[in-house]
Amino acid sequence: MKEYKARGLIINEMPIGENDKRITVYTKEYGKITAFAKGARKPKSNLLATTQVFAYCDIIFLERKSYTTIKSMELIDFFHNIRSDIHRVAYGMYFMELLDYVALENEPYPQLLLLTLKALRRLEDEQLALELIKVIYELKVLSLSGYTPELQCCSNCSKEANTYFFSSRKGGLVCQLCHSKGMSSPLEEGVIMSLRYIIYTNVQSVFQFNVSEEVLDKLSIITKEFIQYHLDRHFKTLDFLEEILNPLV
Ligand SMILES: [Zn+2]
């Protein structure tokens, strides 16, 4: 039995049996880890709060032959302000599912953890529109995962142009000649500038900018299409988010 320590964010929790939980933690040191938290659902358990999604903790793991358990946990941040608002919870849950999907076991990626913690912090502080936080998080996650859109020249013919369109299939900006006719309108300068800012700014500072509602609408459409094309995955938390944003009366 091996004991080791790591610092990580709880990205998924699943009830097991009467009182236990299986949790997924994204750690700084080892990437994604799945572990069993015995007794974590008992009302008086020390692990009751620390094993909840969005809890950021120092954790001591016990690695057994075929599974890992939690020995102890110490809470660093609970992201209280996310939990008090259903919209913020919905965005946050989607971020967790997206991270769970792209993260790998035994492959630490501190930049991805830092990005996620920054995104959760922004969900709490109400300085940016929640949708902008989502767009930034999605584009940055894709870029850190190897899907960086081409934003300097046409991604098809490599020529620089005055007018650009966006093509998820071709992987970024496309010029008028390479653009399939009859689809969408050219991108405004503000949209191109925002895409470049998000992709070329480091994780530490990427949430320090703002855009108009019109630009945000365009960024949102482009990002949604780009993520669907490259990840080809149905996110349940995204359905929940969309239900909350567009309730059927
Ligand atoms: Zn072209």
Tab-separated table of C-alpha atoms and ligand atoms in Angstrom:
chain	number	residue	atom	x	y	z
A	1	MET	CA	0.000	0.000	0.000
A	2	LYS	CA	1.533	3.307	-1.118
A	3	GLU	CA	0.677	6.639	0.444
A	4	TYR	CA	1.089	9.894	-1.459
A	5	LYS	CA	0.021	13.504	-1.249
A	6	ALA	CA	-1.416	15.740	-3.962
A	7	ARG	CA	-3.300	19.004	-4.374
A	8	GLY	CA	-6.399	18.908	-6.531
A	9	LEU	CA	-9.877	19.937	-7.526
A	10	ILE	CA	-12.860	17.585	-7.211
A	11	ILE	CA	-14.376	17.405	-10.698
A	12	ASN	CA	-16.844	14.547	-10.266
A	13	GLU	CA	-18.535	12.685	-7.394
A	14	MET	CA	-20.645	9.555	-7.525
A	15	PRO	CA	-22.519	7.876	-4.671
A	16	ILE	CA	-21.446	4.277	-4.039
A	17	GLY	CA	-23.343	1.921	-1.732
A	18	GLU	CA	-24.877	3.339	1.442
A	19	ASN	CA	-22.288	5.834	2.597
A	20	ASP	CA	-19.374	5.962	0.184
A	21	LYS	CA	-18.424	8.031	-2.833
A	22	ARG	CA	-16.239	7.632	-5.833
A	23	ILE	CA	-14.565	10.914	-6.674
A	24	THR	CA	-12.531	12.174	-9.602
A	25	VAL	CA	-9.817	14.645	-8.671
A	26	TYR	CA	-7.753	16.718	-11.070
A	27	THR	CA	-4.418	17.040	-9.315
A	28	LYS	CA	-1.482	19.290	-9.956
A	29	GLU	CA	1.043	16.494	-9.472
A	30	TYR	CA	-0.510	13.463	-11.203
A	31	GLY	CA	-3.314	14.649	-13.473
A	32	LYS	CA	-6.631	12.886	-13.039
A	33	ILE	CA	-7.098	10.444	-10.151
A	34	THR	CA	-10.169	8.357	-9.323
A	35	ALA	CA	-10.497	7.371	-5.670
A	36	PHE	CA	-12.977	5.941	-3.191
A	37	ALA	CA	-13.929	8.054	-0.205
A	38	LYS	CA	-15.195	5.664	2.434
A	39	GLY	CA	-18.028	6.963	4.595
A	40	ALA	CA	-17.963	10.349	2.812
A	41	ARG	CA	-21.775	10.576	2.730
A	42	LYS	CA	-22.251	10.078	6.454
A	43	PRO	CA	-23.537	13.335	7.980
A	44	LYS	CA	-20.656	13.527	10.437
A	45	SER	CA	-17.913	12.493	8.029
A	46	ASN	CA	-14.790	14.654	7.796
A	47	LEU	CA	-14.969	14.098	4.045
A	48	LEU	CA	-18.548	15.369	3.610
A	49	ALA	CA	-17.597	18.831	2.274
A	50	THR	CA	-14.162	18.097	0.856
A	51	THR	CA	-15.435	15.410	-1.541
A	52	GLN	CA	-17.980	17.731	-3.210
A	53	VAL	CA	-17.474	18.995	-6.759
A	54	PHE	CA	-15.546	22.343	-6.857
A	55	ALA	CA	-13.751	21.601	-3.559
A	56	TYR	CA	-10.024	22.311	-3.904
A	57	CYS	CA	-8.003	20.301	-1.388
A	58	ASP	CA	-4.742	18.869	-0.187
A	59	ILE	CA	-5.277	15.133	-0.239
A	60	ILE	CA	-3.469	12.060	1.050
A	61	PHE	CA	-4.217	9.073	-1.158
A	62	LEU	CA	-3.691	5.403	-0.337
A	63	GLU	CA	-2.908	3.335	-3.379
A	64	ARG	CA	-3.964	-0.278	-2.974
A	65	LYS	CA	-3.579	-3.117	-5.448
A	66	SER	CA	-6.559	-2.424	-7.653
A	67	TYR	CA	-7.978	0.859	-6.397
A	68	THR	CA	-7.138	4.075	-4.571
A	69	THR	CA	-8.776	5.437	-1.422
A	70	ILE	CA	-8.671	8.730	0.442
A	71	LYS	CA	-6.831	8.784	3.748
A	72	SER	CA	-7.440	12.449	4.566
A	73	MET	CA	-8.274	15.773	2.983
A	74	GLU	CA	-7.744	19.398	3.882
A	75	LEU	CA	-9.899	22.066	2.262
A	76	ILE	CA	-8.125	24.981	0.570
A	77	ASP	CA	-11.090	26.543	-1.246
A	78	PHE	CA	-14.765	25.593	-1.458
A	79	PHE	CA	-15.912	28.181	-4.071
A	80	HIS	CA	-18.879	29.143	-1.904
A	81	ASN	CA	-20.198	31.853	-4.223
A	82	ILE	CA	-20.609	29.453	-7.117
A	83	ARG	CA	-22.804	27.160	-5.032
A	84	SER	CA	-25.301	29.882	-4.121
A	85	ASP	CA	-26.411	30.526	-7.710
A	86	ILE	CA	-27.896	27.942	-10.083
A	87	HIS	CA	-26.499	29.680	-13.196
A	88	ARG	CA	-22.978	29.683	-11.819
A	89	VAL	CA	-23.355	26.059	-10.723
A	90	ALA	CA	-24.518	25.111	-14.229
A	91	TYR	CA	-21.549	26.816	-15.901
A	92	GLY	CA	-19.167	25.358	-13.327
A	93	MET	CA	-20.511	21.815	-13.748
A	94	TYR	CA	-19.983	22.077	-17.498
A	95	PHE	CA	-16.381	23.232	-16.949
A	96	MET	CA	-15.863	20.160	-14.745
A	97	GLU	CA	-17.259	17.774	-17.365
A	98	LEU	CA	-15.133	19.371	-20.079
A	99	LEU	CA	-12.027	19.077	-17.903
A	100	ASP	CA	-12.867	15.461	-17.036
A	101	TYR	CA	-13.136	14.705	-20.747
A	102	VAL	CA	-9.790	16.217	-21.820
A	103	ALA	CA	-7.755	15.376	-18.688
A	104	LEU	CA	-5.614	12.240	-18.551
A	105	GLU	CA	-4.520	10.019	-15.689
A	106	ASN	CA	-0.849	10.167	-14.751
A	107	GLU	CA	-0.365	13.159	-16.990
A	108	PRO	CA	-0.108	16.322	-14.917
A	109	TYR	CA	-0.831	19.590	-16.703
A	110	PRO	CA	-0.559	22.435	-14.191
A	111	GLN	CA	-1.627	25.036	-16.790
A	112	LEU	CA	-4.949	23.271	-17.247
A	113	LEU	CA	-5.559	23.189	-13.503
A	114	LEU	CA	-4.578	26.851	-13.164
A	115	LEU	CA	-6.928	27.793	-16.011
A	116	THR	CA	-9.801	25.927	-14.347
A	117	LEU	CA	-9.204	27.536	-10.958
A	118	LYS	CA	-9.102	30.973	-12.625
A	119	ALA	CA	-12.376	30.222	-14.438
A	120	LEU	CA	-14.070	29.149	-11.191
A	121	ARG	CA	-12.791	32.298	-9.475
A	122	ARG	CA	-14.321	34.399	-12.282
A	123	LEU	CA	-17.643	32.588	-11.909
A	124	GLU	CA	-17.608	33.734	-8.292
A	125	ASP	CA	-16.678	37.380	-8.651
A	126	GLU	CA	-19.325	38.598	-11.153
A	127	GLN	CA	-16.909	40.825	-13.074
A	128	LEU	CA	-17.439	39.129	-16.425
A	129	ALA	CA	-20.536	37.810	-18.200
A	130	LEU	CA	-20.808	34.089	-17.432
A	131	GLU	CA	-21.005	33.344	-21.150
A	132	LEU	CA	-17.682	35.128	-21.750
A	133	ILE	CA	-16.030	33.041	-19.027
A	134	LYS	CA	-17.351	29.953	-20.817
A	135	VAL	CA	-16.037	31.060	-24.224
A	136	ILE	CA	-12.588	31.823	-22.801
A	137	TYR	CA	-12.478	28.543	-20.871
A	138	GLU	CA	-13.559	26.456	-23.867
A	139	LEU	CA	-11.106	28.037	-26.311
A	140	LYS	CA	-8.243	27.819	-23.832
A	141	VAL	CA	-9.008	24.175	-22.939
A	142	LEU	CA	-9.095	23.288	-26.636
A	143	SER	CA	-5.869	25.141	-27.274
A	144	LEU	CA	-4.075	23.484	-24.312
A	145	SER	CA	-5.352	20.140	-25.649
A	146	GLY	CA	-3.765	20.701	-29.047
A	147	TYR	CA	-6.611	22.284	-31.001
A	148	THR	CA	-5.359	25.829	-31.481
A	149	PRO	CA	-7.253	27.669	-34.213
A	150	GLU	CA	-5.191	29.386	-36.922
A	151	LEU	CA	-5.741	33.117	-36.357
A	152	GLN	CA	-2.844	34.779	-38.224
A	153	CYS	CA	-3.691	33.916	-41.814
A	154	CYS	CA	-6.087	31.806	-43.844
A	155	SER	CA	-5.974	28.262	-42.480
A	156	ASN	CA	-6.542	26.873	-45.970
A	157	CYS	CA	-4.200	28.836	-48.285
A	158	SER	CA	-1.946	30.461	-45.607
A	159	LYS	CA	-2.377	33.922	-47.179
A	160	GLU	CA	-3.113	37.024	-45.148
A	161	ALA	CA	-6.368	38.757	-46.017
A	162	ASN	CA	-8.394	41.830	-45.099
A	163	THR	CA	-11.596	39.901	-44.581
A	164	TYR	CA	-11.908	36.613	-42.759
A	165	PHE	CA	-14.579	34.023	-42.036
A	166	PHE	CA	-14.314	31.209	-39.509
A	167	SER	CA	-14.255	27.527	-40.399
A	168	SER	CA	-14.111	24.853	-37.693
A	169	ARG	CA	-13.458	22.228	-40.336
A	170	LYS	CA	-10.449	24.053	-41.792
A	171	GLY	CA	-9.233	24.923	-38.308
A	172	GLY	CA	-9.510	28.685	-37.978
A	173	LEU	CA	-9.769	31.835	-40.079
A	174	VAL	CA	-10.398	31.447	-43.793
A	175	CYS	CA	-10.134	34.087	-46.518
A	176	GLN	CA	-12.983	34.983	-48.855
A	177	LEU	CA	-11.625	32.823	-51.690
A	178	CYS	CA	-11.302	29.700	-49.530
A	179	HIS	CA	-14.588	30.249	-47.784
A	180	SER	CA	-17.517	28.144	-48.978
A	181	LYS	CA	-20.050	30.463	-50.541
A	182	GLY	CA	-23.341	31.202	-48.888
A	183	MET	CA	-22.284	30.463	-45.319
A	184	SER	CA	-22.268	33.098	-42.548
A	185	SER	CA	-20.980	36.648	-42.788
A	186	PRO	CA	-17.383	37.923	-42.449
A	187	LEU	CA	-16.009	38.322	-38.932
A	188	GLU	CA	-15.904	41.793	-37.386
A	189	GLU	CA	-12.512	43.114	-36.310
A	190	GLY	CA	-13.589	42.894	-32.645
A	191	VAL	CA	-14.308	39.179	-32.957
A	192	ILE	CA	-10.914	38.448	-34.570
A	193	MET	CA	-9.105	40.573	-31.953
A	194	SER	CA	-10.928	38.759	-29.119
A	195	LEU	CA	-10.113	35.318	-30.530
A	196	ARG	CA	-6.449	36.321	-30.819
A	197	TYR	CA	-6.428	37.736	-27.293
A	198	ILE	CA	-7.858	34.534	-25.827
A	199	ILE	CA	-5.520	32.233	-27.720
A	200	TYR	CA	-2.276	34.235	-27.391
A	201	THR	CA	-2.632	35.498	-23.797
A	202	ASN	CA	-1.248	33.342	-21.006
A	203	VAL	CA	-3.542	31.536	-18.587
A	204	GLN	CA	-2.682	33.957	-15.782
A	205	SER	CA	-4.104	37.005	-17.598
A	206	VAL	CA	-6.594	35.579	-20.083
A	207	PHE	CA	-9.699	36.499	-18.090
A	208	GLN	CA	-8.667	40.156	-17.865
A	209	PHE	CA	-10.626	41.565	-20.759
A	210	ASN	CA	-14.160	42.313	-21.793
A	211	VAL	CA	-16.219	42.510	-24.989
A	212	SER	CA	-19.500	43.961	-26.234
A	213	GLU	CA	-22.624	41.827	-26.260
A	214	GLU	CA	-22.541	41.593	-30.074
A	215	VAL	CA	-18.960	40.318	-30.072
A	216	LEU	CA	-19.769	37.878	-27.283
A	217	ASP	CA	-22.710	36.461	-29.275
A	218	LYS	CA	-20.412	35.783	-32.250
A	219	LEU	CA	-17.648	34.314	-30.085
A	220	SER	CA	-20.191	32.063	-28.462
A	221	ILE	CA	-21.450	30.699	-31.806
A	222	ILE	CA	-17.911	30.174	-33.182
A	223	THR	CA	-16.699	28.449	-30.020
A	224	LYS	CA	-19.713	26.169	-29.754
A	225	GLU	CA	-19.206	24.978	-33.320
A	226	PHE	CA	-15.427	24.636	-32.911
A	227	ILE	CA	-15.737	22.540	-29.753
A	228	GLN	CA	-18.432	20.298	-31.260
A	229	TYR	CA	-16.353	19.710	-34.347
A	230	HIS	CA	-13.120	18.841	-32.532
A	231	LEU	CA	-14.335	17.002	-29.437
A	232	ASP	CA	-17.364	15.307	-30.998
A	233	ARG	CA	-18.842	14.619	-27.601
A	234	HIS	CA	-22.236	15.214	-26.043
A	235	PHE	CA	-21.888	17.005	-22.690
A	236	LYS	CA	-24.855	16.356	-20.390
A	237	THR	CA	-24.010	19.396	-18.286
A	238	LEU	CA	-24.310	21.546	-21.404
A	239	ASP	CA	-27.909	20.365	-21.885
A	240	PHE	CA	-28.608	21.324	-18.269
A	241	LEU	CA	-27.018	24.740	-18.787
A	242	GLU	CA	-29.081	25.367	-21.916
A	243	GLU	CA	-32.268	24.346	-20.111
A	244	ILE	CA	-31.543	26.866	-17.389
A	245	LEU	CA	-30.720	29.633	-19.842
A	246	ASN	CA	-33.804	28.955	-22.018
A	247	PRO	CA	-36.484	27.601	-19.685
A	248	LEU	CA	-39.609	26.253	-21.345
A	249	VAL	CA	-42.437	28.181	-19.729
B	1	ZN	ZN	-7.468	31.208	-48.222
